[in-house]
Tab-separated table of C-alpha atoms in Angstrom:
chain	number	residue	atom	x	y	z
A	1	UNK	CA	17.238	-24.447	-6.565
A	2	UNK	CA	19.639	-23.970	-9.064
A	3	UNK	CA	21.289	-22.815	-12.861
A	4	UNK	CA	19.431	-25.163	-15.827
A	5	UNK	CA	21.854	-23.137	-17.802
A	6	UNK	CA	25.339	-22.783	-18.475
A	7	UNK	CA	25.763	-18.887	-19.342
A	8	UNK	CA	27.888	-17.147	-21.127
A	9	UNK	CA	29.703	-13.471	-20.495
A	10	UNK	CA	27.037	-12.695	-23.213
A	11	UNK	CA	24.814	-14.285	-22.706
A	12	UNK	CA	22.431	-11.498	-20.961
A	13	UNK	CA	21.731	-8.695	-23.556
A	14	UNK	CA	19.011	-6.052	-23.055
A	15	UNK	CA	17.675	-5.719	-26.332
A	16	UNK	CA	13.909	-6.466	-26.889
A	17	UNK	CA	11.173	-4.066	-27.430
A	18	UNK	CA	8.340	-5.380	-26.204
A	19	UNK	CA	9.534	-6.948	-22.806
A	20	UNK	CA	7.183	-4.959	-19.886
A	21	UNK	CA	8.417	-4.835	-16.477
A	22	UNK	CA	5.977	-3.323	-14.596
A	23	UNK	CA	2.610	-4.196	-16.324
A	24	UNK	CA	0.306	-3.735	-13.401
A	25	UNK	CA	1.422	0.510	-14.149
A	26	UNK	CA	-1.317	0.035	-16.601
A	27	UNK	CA	-4.605	-0.856	-14.827
A	28	UNK	CA	-2.920	2.161	-12.780
A	29	UNK	CA	-2.649	4.850	-15.157
A	30	UNK	CA	-6.660	3.445	-16.193
A	31	UNK	CA	-7.252	4.615	-12.303
A	32	UNK	CA	-5.932	8.150	-13.051
A	33	UNK	CA	-8.041	8.153	-15.998
A	34	UNK	CA	-10.832	7.017	-14.500
A	35	UNK	CA	-10.619	8.731	-11.570
A	36	UNK	CA	-9.830	12.206	-12.943
A	37	UNK	CA	-6.645	12.315	-11.623
A	38	UNK	CA	-5.429	13.098	-15.106
A	39	UNK	CA	-7.691	15.774	-16.103
A	40	UNK	CA	-6.948	18.129	-12.816
A	41	UNK	CA	-3.577	17.885	-13.258
A	42	UNK	CA	-4.007	19.254	-16.603
A	43	UNK	CA	-6.935	21.564	-15.684
A	44	UNK	CA	-4.938	23.017	-12.156
A	45	UNK	CA	-1.879	22.860	-12.606
A	46	UNK	CA	-0.016	26.070	-13.984
A	47	UNK	CA	3.294	26.683	-13.893
A	48	UNK	CA	2.521	29.990	-15.247
A	49	UNK	CA	5.886	31.448	-16.175
A	50	UNK	CA	9.581	29.450	-16.161
A	51	UNK	CA	12.960	29.984	-16.013
A	52	UNK	CA	13.264	27.532	-19.029
A	53	UNK	CA	10.606	27.587	-21.964
A	54	UNK	CA	9.640	24.468	-22.308
A	55	UNK	CA	9.673	23.018	-18.349
A	56	UNK	CA	6.010	24.407	-17.995
A	57	UNK	CA	4.458	22.479	-21.752
A	58	UNK	CA	3.041	19.414	-21.362
A	59	UNK	CA	2.571	18.920	-17.420
A	60	UNK	CA	-0.320	16.321	-17.060
A	61	UNK	CA	2.351	14.695	-19.177
A	62	UNK	CA	5.145	14.569	-17.154
A	63	UNK	CA	3.448	14.350	-13.551
A	64	UNK	CA	1.350	10.764	-14.743
A	65	UNK	CA	5.237	9.630	-15.615
A	66	UNK	CA	6.342	10.629	-12.001
A	67	UNK	CA	3.278	9.198	-10.103
A	68	UNK	CA	3.630	5.620	-12.415
A	69	UNK	CA	7.618	5.874	-11.531
A	70	UNK	CA	6.217	6.366	-7.426
A	71	UNK	CA	4.087	3.438	-8.273
A	72	UNK	CA	7.239	1.576	-9.334
A	73	UNK	CA	9.124	2.627	-6.275
A	74	UNK	CA	11.624	5.410	-7.911
A	75	UNK	CA	12.708	6.978	-4.796
A	76	UNK	CA	15.321	9.248	-6.972
A	77	UNK	CA	14.442	11.262	-9.942
A	78	UNK	CA	16.236	8.847	-12.137
A	79	UNK	CA	14.869	6.154	-10.915
A	80	UNK	CA	12.000	7.876	-13.487
A	81	UNK	CA	13.602	5.977	-16.303
A	82	UNK	CA	12.696	2.932	-15.598
A	83	UNK	CA	9.126	3.562	-16.993
A	84	UNK	CA	10.985	4.304	-19.842
A	85	UNK	CA	12.445	0.489	-20.342
A	86	UNK	CA	11.886	-2.048	-22.601
A	87	UNK	CA	8.146	-2.249	-24.051
A	88	UNK	CA	6.789	0.738	-21.651
A	89	UNK	CA	6.837	3.182	-24.415
A	90	UNK	CA	4.748	1.329	-26.920
A	91	UNK	CA	2.233	1.100	-23.829
A	92	UNK	CA	2.203	4.836	-22.763
A	93	UNK	CA	2.054	7.668	-24.856
A	94	UNK	CA	4.753	11.014	-23.448
A	95	UNK	CA	6.610	9.257	-21.677
A	96	UNK	CA	9.011	12.087	-20.026
A	97	UNK	CA	13.267	11.303	-19.410
A	98	UNK	CA	14.119	11.377	-15.837
A	99	UNK	CA	16.163	14.920	-16.946
A	100	UNK	CA	13.542	16.647	-18.417
A	101	UNK	CA	11.265	15.724	-15.618
A	102	UNK	CA	13.707	17.345	-12.932
A	103	UNK	CA	14.131	20.267	-15.276
A	104	UNK	CA	9.787	20.561	-15.024
A	105	UNK	CA	10.174	19.827	-10.781
A	106	UNK	CA	13.085	22.333	-10.167
A	107	UNK	CA	10.284	25.174	-11.398
A	108	UNK	CA	7.838	24.465	-8.380
A	109	UNK	CA	7.515	26.604	-5.496
A	110	UNK	CA	5.057	25.836	-2.745
A	111	UNK	CA	2.909	27.551	-4.062
A	112	UNK	CA	2.494	25.043	-6.899
A	113	UNK	CA	3.064	22.404	-4.930
A	114	UNK	CA	-0.501	23.630	-3.260
A	115	UNK	CA	-2.287	22.929	-6.503
A	116	UNK	CA	-0.723	19.643	-6.409
A	117	UNK	CA	-2.568	19.118	-2.818
A	118	UNK	CA	-5.632	20.049	-4.382
A	119	UNK	CA	-6.100	17.277	-6.861
A	120	UNK	CA	-5.208	15.032	-3.937
A	121	UNK	CA	-7.880	16.103	-2.317
A	122	UNK	CA	-10.823	15.940	-5.036
A	123	UNK	CA	-9.558	12.806	-6.879
A	124	UNK	CA	-9.347	11.469	-3.517
A	125	UNK	CA	-13.635	11.331	-3.623
A	126	UNK	CA	-13.561	9.387	-7.174
A	127	UNK	CA	-10.899	7.122	-5.655
A	128	UNK	CA	-13.583	6.009	-2.828
A	129	UNK	CA	-16.443	5.965	-4.846
A	130	UNK	CA	-14.834	3.257	-7.067
A	131	UNK	CA	-13.041	0.979	-4.803
A	132	UNK	CA	-15.142	1.695	-1.458
A	133	UNK	CA	-12.236	2.783	0.543
A	134	UNK	CA	-14.018	4.673	2.525
A	135	UNK	CA	-17.442	3.146	5.035
A	136	UNK	CA	-20.499	5.442	3.350
A	137	UNK	CA	-22.933	4.325	5.722
A	138	UNK	CA	-22.590	6.663	8.978
A	139	UNK	CA	-20.322	4.891	10.142
A	140	UNK	CA	-17.434	6.532	12.208
A	141	UNK	CA	-13.989	8.063	10.024
A	142	UNK	CA	-10.956	9.046	11.819
A	143	UNK	CA	-8.997	11.939	11.009
A	144	UNK	CA	-5.251	11.303	12.081
A	145	UNK	CA	-2.777	13.588	11.731
A	146	UNK	CA	0.939	13.562	12.415
A	147	UNK	CA	4.507	14.502	11.229
A	148	UNK	CA	7.331	12.993	10.760
A	149	UNK	CA	11.682	14.359	9.969
A	150	UNK	CA	12.945	13.447	6.730
A	151	UNK	CA	16.755	12.897	6.953
A	152	UNK	CA	18.779	15.418	4.174
A	153	UNK	CA	22.649	15.407	4.081
A	154	UNK	CA	22.930	17.886	1.622
A	155	UNK	CA	24.518	21.361	2.709
A	156	UNK	CA	22.619	22.900	-0.367
A	157	UNK	CA	19.064	21.608	0.234
A	158	UNK	CA	16.081	24.540	0.341
A	159	UNK	CA	13.776	24.487	3.636
A	160	UNK	CA	16.254	22.113	5.240
A	161	UNK	CA	17.060	22.387	9.882
A	162	UNK	CA	17.349	20.814	12.735
A	163	UNK	CA	14.364	19.594	14.130
A	164	UNK	CA	13.851	17.336	17.385
A	165	UNK	CA	12.918	13.878	16.210
A	166	UNK	CA	12.460	10.468	18.267
A	167	UNK	CA	14.392	7.340	17.576
A	168	UNK	CA	14.269	4.310	19.887
A	169	UNK	CA	12.714	6.325	22.276
A	170	UNK	CA	15.340	8.749	22.770
A	171	UNK	CA	15.271	12.824	21.258
A	172	UNK	CA	17.822	14.285	19.455
A	173	UNK	CA	18.382	16.428	16.859
A	174	UNK	CA	18.987	15.734	12.491
A	175	UNK	CA	18.885	17.825	9.551
A	176	UNK	CA	15.921	17.432	7.801
A	177	UNK	CA	12.826	18.047	6.200
A	178	UNK	CA	9.500	17.677	7.587
A	179	UNK	CA	6.054	16.386	5.944
A	180	UNK	CA	3.145	17.383	8.057
A	181	UNK	CA	0.296	14.381	6.945
A	182	UNK	CA	-2.969	13.598	7.649
A	183	UNK	CA	-4.997	10.531	6.411
A	184	UNK	CA	-8.364	9.021	6.994
A	185	UNK	CA	-9.564	5.718	7.912
A	186	UNK	CA	-12.269	3.148	9.414
A	187	UNK	CA	-11.855	0.063	10.357
A	188	UNK	CA	-11.452	-2.521	8.211
A	189	UNK	CA	-10.081	0.558	5.683
A	190	UNK	CA	-6.659	0.958	5.908
A	191	UNK	CA	-5.823	5.071	5.707
A	192	UNK	CA	-4.866	6.778	2.117
A	193	UNK	CA	-3.548	10.356	2.537
A	194	UNK	CA	-5.925	13.181	2.464
A	195	UNK	CA	-3.440	15.921	2.846
A	196	UNK	CA	0.553	16.449	2.958
A	197	UNK	CA	2.589	19.766	3.681
A	198	UNK	CA	6.477	19.718	3.018
A	199	UNK	CA	8.032	22.242	5.893
A	200	UNK	CA	11.063	23.134	7.263
A	201	UNK	CA	12.723	20.671	9.443
A	202	UNK	CA	12.578	23.518	12.208
A	203	UNK	CA	8.924	23.495	11.876
A	204	UNK	CA	6.751	23.741	15.088
A	205	UNK	CA	4.706	19.923	14.526
A	206	UNK	CA	1.678	21.572	15.781
A	207	UNK	CA	2.093	24.578	12.447
A	208	UNK	CA	-0.895	24.575	10.451
A	209	UNK	CA	-2.442	21.381	11.829
A	210	UNK	CA	-5.914	23.418	12.753
A	211	UNK	CA	-5.970	24.167	9.000
A	212	UNK	CA	-5.012	21.339	7.662
A	213	UNK	CA	-7.126	19.142	9.999
A	214	UNK	CA	-10.595	22.098	9.039
A	215	UNK	CA	-9.430	20.686	5.012
A	216	UNK	CA	-8.679	17.455	5.793
A	217	UNK	CA	-12.671	17.173	7.847
A	218	UNK	CA	-13.879	18.791	4.187
A	219	UNK	CA	-12.490	16.259	1.960
A	220	UNK	CA	-13.933	12.735	4.516
A	221	UNK	CA	-17.364	14.488	3.786
A	222	UNK	CA	-16.898	14.526	0.555
A	223	UNK	CA	-15.530	10.719	-0.212
A	224	UNK	CA	-18.224	9.903	1.969
A	225	UNK	CA	-18.256	10.042	4.882
A	226	UNK	CA	-21.647	10.289	6.390
A	227	UNK	CA	-21.200	9.496	10.537
A	228	UNK	CA	-18.723	10.600	12.977
A	229	UNK	CA	-15.260	11.547	12.014
A	230	UNK	CA	-13.147	11.675	15.076
A	231	UNK	CA	-9.447	13.863	14.777
A	232	UNK	CA	-6.862	11.825	16.803
A	233	UNK	CA	-3.075	12.972	17.549
A	234	UNK	CA	-0.115	13.213	19.683
A	235	UNK	CA	0.615	16.475	22.515
A	236	UNK	CA	1.803	18.375	19.739
A	237	UNK	CA	-1.547	18.777	18.056
A	238	UNK	CA	-3.593	18.985	21.681
A	239	UNK	CA	-4.379	23.036	21.261
A	240	UNK	CA	-7.127	24.625	22.014
A	241	UNK	CA	-7.029	26.269	18.874
A	242	UNK	CA	-7.243	23.057	17.223
A	243	UNK	CA	-10.675	21.779	19.508
A	244	UNK	CA	-12.140	24.713	18.614
A	245	UNK	CA	-11.999	23.596	14.994
A	246	UNK	CA	-13.128	19.847	15.104
A	247	UNK	CA	-16.623	21.028	17.759
A	248	UNK	CA	-16.963	23.828	14.830
A	249	UNK	CA	-16.972	21.733	12.375
A	250	UNK	CA	-18.971	19.020	14.294
A	251	UNK	CA	-16.613	16.549	14.442
A	252	UNK	CA	-15.196	15.439	17.643
A	253	UNK	CA	-11.695	14.878	19.255
A	254	UNK	CA	-9.331	12.565	20.886
A	255	UNK	CA	-5.746	14.254	21.246
A	256	UNK	CA	-2.869	14.052	23.920
A	257	UNK	CA	-2.437	17.208	26.220
A	258	UNK	CA	0.885	18.353	27.346
A	259	UNK	CA	1.423	17.638	30.696
A	260	UNK	CA	1.134	19.997	33.225
A	261	UNK	CA	0.391	20.700	36.976
A	262	UNK	CA	-3.030	21.171	36.003
A	263	UNK	CA	-3.097	17.834	34.209
A	264	UNK	CA	-1.410	15.590	37.474
A	265	UNK	CA	-3.600	17.111	40.119
A	266	UNK	CA	-6.862	15.775	38.000
A	267	UNK	CA	-4.801	12.683	37.795
A	268	UNK	CA	-4.201	12.670	41.094
A	269	UNK	CA	-7.765	13.348	42.350
A	270	UNK	CA	-9.269	9.856	40.839
A	271	UNK	CA	-9.502	7.534	43.519
A	272	UNK	CA	-8.214	4.370	43.844
A	273	UNK	CA	-11.797	2.657	43.164
A	274	UNK	CA	-12.128	4.225	39.943
A	275	UNK	CA	-9.311	2.130	37.774
A	276	UNK	CA	-9.906	-0.635	35.895
A	277	UNK	CA	-7.707	-2.983	34.835
A	278	UNK	CA	-7.149	-3.936	30.367
A	279	UNK	CA	-6.014	-6.053	28.364
A	280	UNK	CA	-2.654	-5.220	27.938
A	281	UNK	CA	0.273	-7.660	27.279
A	282	UNK	CA	1.249	-9.936	29.660
A	283	UNK	CA	-2.894	-9.322	31.480
A	284	UNK	CA	-3.531	-13.358	32.738
A	285	UNK	CA	-7.144	-13.934	34.663
A	286	UNK	CA	-6.782	-15.050	37.955
A	287	UNK	CA	-7.636	-18.888	38.106
A	288	UNK	CA	-9.711	-18.572	41.676
A	289	UNK	CA	-11.766	-15.284	40.729
A	290	UNK	CA	-11.786	-14.847	37.348
A	291	UNK	CA	-10.048	-10.943	37.796
A	292	UNK	CA	-8.121	-9.728	35.159
A	293	UNK	CA	-4.135	-9.549	36.300
A	294	UNK	CA	-2.639	-6.451	34.385
A	295	UNK	CA	0.358	-4.131	34.454
A	296	UNK	CA	-2.278	-1.777	32.711
A	297	UNK	CA	-5.355	-0.376	34.828
A	298	UNK	CA	-7.870	3.408	33.308
A	299	UNK	CA	-10.093	5.377	34.354
A	300	UNK	CA	-11.219	8.828	33.621
A	301	UNK	CA	-12.360	12.264	34.860
A	302	UNK	CA	-13.619	15.455	33.454
A	303	UNK	CA	-11.163	18.465	33.167
A	304	UNK	CA	-11.857	21.736	31.079
A	305	UNK	CA	-8.786	23.564	28.696
A	306	UNK	CA	-8.895	26.887	29.123
A	307	UNK	CA	-10.841	27.682	32.677
A	308	UNK	CA	-10.745	31.490	32.433
A	309	UNK	CA	-11.210	31.809	28.596
A	310	UNK	CA	-14.334	33.435	27.155
A	311	UNK	CA	-14.439	29.443	25.405
A	312	UNK	CA	-13.526	26.787	27.859
A	313	UNK	CA	-13.597	23.405	26.461
A	314	UNK	CA	-14.511	21.179	28.931
A	315	UNK	CA	-14.346	17.239	28.119
A	316	UNK	CA	-13.365	13.618	29.649
A	317	UNK	CA	-10.109	13.211	30.472
A	318	UNK	CA	-8.721	9.182	30.093
A	319	UNK	CA	-6.050	8.115	31.998
A	320	UNK	CA	-4.246	4.811	31.086
A	321	UNK	CA	-1.299	3.750	33.731
A	322	UNK	CA	1.264	1.520	33.479
A	323	UNK	CA	3.728	-0.527	36.230
A	324	UNK	CA	6.995	0.877	35.529
A	325	UNK	CA	9.198	-1.294	34.960
A	326	UNK	CA	11.770	-1.999	38.501
A	327	UNK	CA	15.481	-3.723	38.099
A	328	UNK	CA	16.119	-6.805	39.632
A	329	UNK	CA	16.146	-6.926	43.231
A	330	UNK	CA	14.220	-3.463	43.873
A	331	UNK	CA	11.352	-3.811	46.024
A	332	UNK	CA	7.866	-3.183	44.400
A	333	UNK	CA	5.832	-3.176	47.752
A	334	UNK	CA	4.467	0.040	46.324
A	335	UNK	CA	4.359	-0.078	42.172
A	336	UNK	CA	5.609	3.102	40.728
A	337	UNK	CA	2.943	4.188	37.898
A	338	UNK	CA	3.326	5.849	34.524
A	339	UNK	CA	0.615	7.942	33.402
A	340	UNK	CA	-0.543	8.197	29.771
A	341	UNK	CA	-4.129	10.889	29.311
A	342	UNK	CA	-5.957	11.808	26.813
A	343	UNK	CA	-8.769	14.530	26.177
A	344	UNK	CA	-11.828	13.545	24.343
A	345	UNK	CA	-15.018	14.759	23.984
A	346	UNK	CA	-16.117	11.365	22.126
A	347	UNK	CA	-18.911	8.808	24.042
A	348	UNK	CA	-17.566	5.802	23.268
A	349	UNK	CA	-17.634	4.150	26.849
A	350	UNK	CA	-13.839	4.515	28.381
A	351	UNK	CA	-12.109	0.908	27.766
A	352	UNK	CA	-13.550	1.495	23.626
A	353	UNK	CA	-12.243	5.637	23.720
A	354	UNK	CA	-8.756	4.221	24.785
A	355	UNK	CA	-8.894	1.175	22.409
A	356	UNK	CA	-9.817	3.686	19.417
A	357	UNK	CA	-7.543	6.434	20.394
A	358	UNK	CA	-4.514	3.836	20.873
A	359	UNK	CA	-5.097	2.579	16.965
A	360	UNK	CA	-3.688	6.321	15.438
A	361	UNK	CA	-0.475	4.524	15.419
A	362	UNK	CA	-1.954	3.742	12.114
A	363	UNK	CA	-0.731	6.855	10.984
A	364	UNK	CA	3.238	4.976	11.736
A	365	UNK	CA	1.578	2.406	8.713
A	366	UNK	CA	1.446	5.110	6.265
A	367	UNK	CA	4.974	6.999	7.286
A	368	UNK	CA	6.583	3.243	6.687
A	369	UNK	CA	5.363	2.703	3.741
A	370	UNK	CA	6.279	6.370	2.214
A	371	UNK	CA	9.640	6.171	3.954
A	372	UNK	CA	10.249	2.227	2.200
A	373	UNK	CA	9.459	4.121	-1.264
A	374	UNK	CA	9.120	7.482	-2.518
A	375	UNK	CA	10.011	9.461	0.470
A	376	UNK	CA	13.018	7.438	0.884
A	377	UNK	CA	15.041	10.623	-0.404
A	378	UNK	CA	13.638	14.368	-0.732
A	379	UNK	CA	15.517	13.879	-4.453
A	380	UNK	CA	15.685	17.551	-4.902
A	381	UNK	CA	17.770	20.544	-3.617
A	382	UNK	CA	14.968	23.461	-4.265
A	383	UNK	CA	12.394	22.994	-2.185
A	384	UNK	CA	9.331	23.657	-4.578
A	385	UNK	CA	10.629	21.029	-6.076
A	386	UNK	CA	10.173	18.129	-2.820
A	387	UNK	CA	6.769	19.426	-2.611
A	388	UNK	CA	5.733	18.769	-5.345
A	389	UNK	CA	7.087	14.322	-5.300
A	390	UNK	CA	5.710	14.842	-1.285
A	391	UNK	CA	1.796	15.383	-2.940
A	392	UNK	CA	2.595	13.391	-5.785
A	393	UNK	CA	3.715	10.133	-3.832
A	394	UNK	CA	0.049	11.005	-1.801
A	395	UNK	CA	-1.339	10.583	-4.977
A	396	UNK	CA	0.567	7.170	-5.753
A	397	UNK	CA	-0.243	5.820	-2.753
A	398	UNK	CA	-3.964	6.920	-2.990
A	399	UNK	CA	-3.791	5.440	-6.054
A	400	UNK	CA	-1.735	1.945	-4.639
A	401	UNK	CA	-4.778	1.719	-2.298
A	402	UNK	CA	-6.821	1.985	-4.495
A	403	UNK	CA	-5.355	-0.158	-6.864
A	404	UNK	CA	-5.414	-3.339	-3.720
A	405	UNK	CA	-9.327	-2.689	-3.140
A	406	UNK	CA	-10.853	-3.254	-6.693
A	407	UNK	CA	-8.448	-6.902	-6.205
A	408	UNK	CA	-11.451	-7.996	-3.780
A	409	UNK	CA	-8.894	-9.734	-2.117
A	410	UNK	CA	-9.135	-8.447	1.492
A	411	UNK	CA	-5.490	-9.404	2.069
A	412	UNK	CA	-4.106	-7.367	-0.220
A	413	UNK	CA	-6.567	-4.628	0.617
A	414	UNK	CA	-4.392	-4.823	4.057
A	415	UNK	CA	-1.285	-4.830	2.489
A	416	UNK	CA	1.939	-2.844	2.785
A	417	UNK	CA	2.841	-0.628	0.121
A	418	UNK	CA	6.170	-2.966	-1.364
A	419	UNK	CA	3.900	-5.978	-1.137
A	420	UNK	CA	1.673	-4.300	-3.637
A	421	UNK	CA	3.803	-3.680	-5.826
A	422	UNK	CA	5.658	-6.483	-5.658
A	423	UNK	CA	2.512	-8.697	-6.291
A	424	UNK	CA	-0.198	-6.240	-8.616
A	425	UNK	CA	2.903	-3.370	-10.362
A	426	UNK	CA	5.924	-5.966	-10.539
A	427	UNK	CA	4.712	-7.863	-13.095
A	428	UNK	CA	6.516	-9.154	-16.105
A	429	UNK	CA	5.147	-9.193	-19.487
A	430	UNK	CA	5.473	-9.563	-23.726
A	431	UNK	CA	4.267	-7.267	-25.224
A	432	UNK	CA	2.461	-8.765	-29.024
A	433	UNK	CA	-0.208	-7.177	-31.073
A	434	UNK	CA	-1.870	-10.551	-32.781
A	435	UNK	CA	-4.594	-9.215	-35.280
A	436	UNK	CA	-2.886	-5.515	-34.155
A	437	UNK	CA	-5.371	-6.569	-31.027
A	438	UNK	CA	-2.813	-5.123	-28.654
A	439	UNK	CA	-2.217	-8.687	-25.821
A	440	UNK	CA	0.123	-9.030	-22.410
A	441	UNK	CA	1.694	-12.328	-21.982
A	442	UNK	CA	2.144	-12.649	-18.144
A	443	UNK	CA	4.336	-15.502	-16.021
A	444	UNK	CA	2.536	-18.776	-16.163
A	445	UNK	CA	2.088	-19.790	-12.311
A	446	UNK	CA	1.674	-16.104	-11.735
A	447	UNK	CA	1.566	-16.317	-7.692
A	448	UNK	CA	-0.991	-13.487	-7.495
A	449	UNK	CA	-2.610	-14.087	-10.455
A	450	UNK	CA	-6.555	-14.173	-9.941
A	451	UNK	CA	-5.279	-11.128	-7.460
A	452	UNK	CA	-4.738	-9.273	-11.068
A	453	UNK	CA	-7.476	-11.265	-13.696
A	454	UNK	CA	-9.679	-9.359	-10.874
A	455	UNK	CA	-8.424	-5.913	-10.689
A	456	UNK	CA	-7.419	-6.107	-14.630
A	457	UNK	CA	-11.365	-6.560	-15.080
A	458	UNK	CA	-12.500	-3.917	-12.972
A	459	UNK	CA	-9.995	-0.979	-14.428
A	460	UNK	CA	-10.850	-2.478	-18.045
A	461	UNK	CA	-14.287	-3.055	-17.832
A	462	UNK	CA	-16.477	0.267	-19.288
């Protein structure tokens, strides 16, 4: 592809007030209105007395401006200025400047950020009802909970401290802030965020997990999850408190337990004839016997957590073992195994339970989406502002998932956030008003025009 014109140094002018860089913000803001996000922001978020008198005024419009910027891919407060360029201020009313928004965000405290969490959890059922984000036919819904450490580098970041992070399989200490996030998902239903809290970097991964799980299960029920709810998590959340919370609320669990002598003893007691080969990368079928030859095998036994307490919890301990890799020229007559176990009270068969548990990794796709977008940075030095940024990021994530579902495109429904921003939000347009009727002229031959047209029709049809 070659440039077909001869341009000069003065050929590029930023002078058009009718050009819109992100026409997809129109359906985003319509969804925010129709699913109650705007009304909930106006009703539930109140900063009370503020250091700057005007900071608490018009909160709904200011926070909607942040959500619009996040849906465009903004990862800093200054980036929110993208929604004030060109024809955006003609498309939308009360679009605030980044400086004004930053002033407001710095007035937030962790308690005010919880008000935004309430907006998130109360708007999600409306999004699910509008776009079918979760099954309502009694199918199982999974709750996944995990934390991540977002590194920060400024020494004035409140709440920043050293916490454990794993990079390329290695544990190390990094200075940052630690969001705790819970998602809801089901097979063929991409995950949506049901809860998100910001914590200090040194916070234990499992701190507050039982409370968040209880709130998330309640949110799942409000979203129409009428069937079984299974909570999945790694070893940081495999506590008796989490298990008791799941049982009290009628949910099942699939949790990794920290390895100890009792678990090692239970695994050692499993007989060799109890291990079943499972399909694993590198598995092949024996051409003579038809048996599966795999480097992974699975078995189960019964295990009791806190057997001497007044409330012991007995369930299934499912163990997957994988052959350890050996250096070249090493005798492997007696293969060594690496064992991975999890504790569950589901009624699935052993192999299905293992497959469902490993699908907990779906929460990592949410983390990847957030890190590749609004959570690339935690933009403020004030902890409350960053907590508000996280909550608004979660709301924008759910709006984008609703946007994708309304396109009726299976590919876009499962697409990453960056793909949705590129195909559905960052659609250039020219605003015209023939006979005072607003018209957006979009690019001819836009590759995703069918999906965009379906979305546009869905959000603008009464």
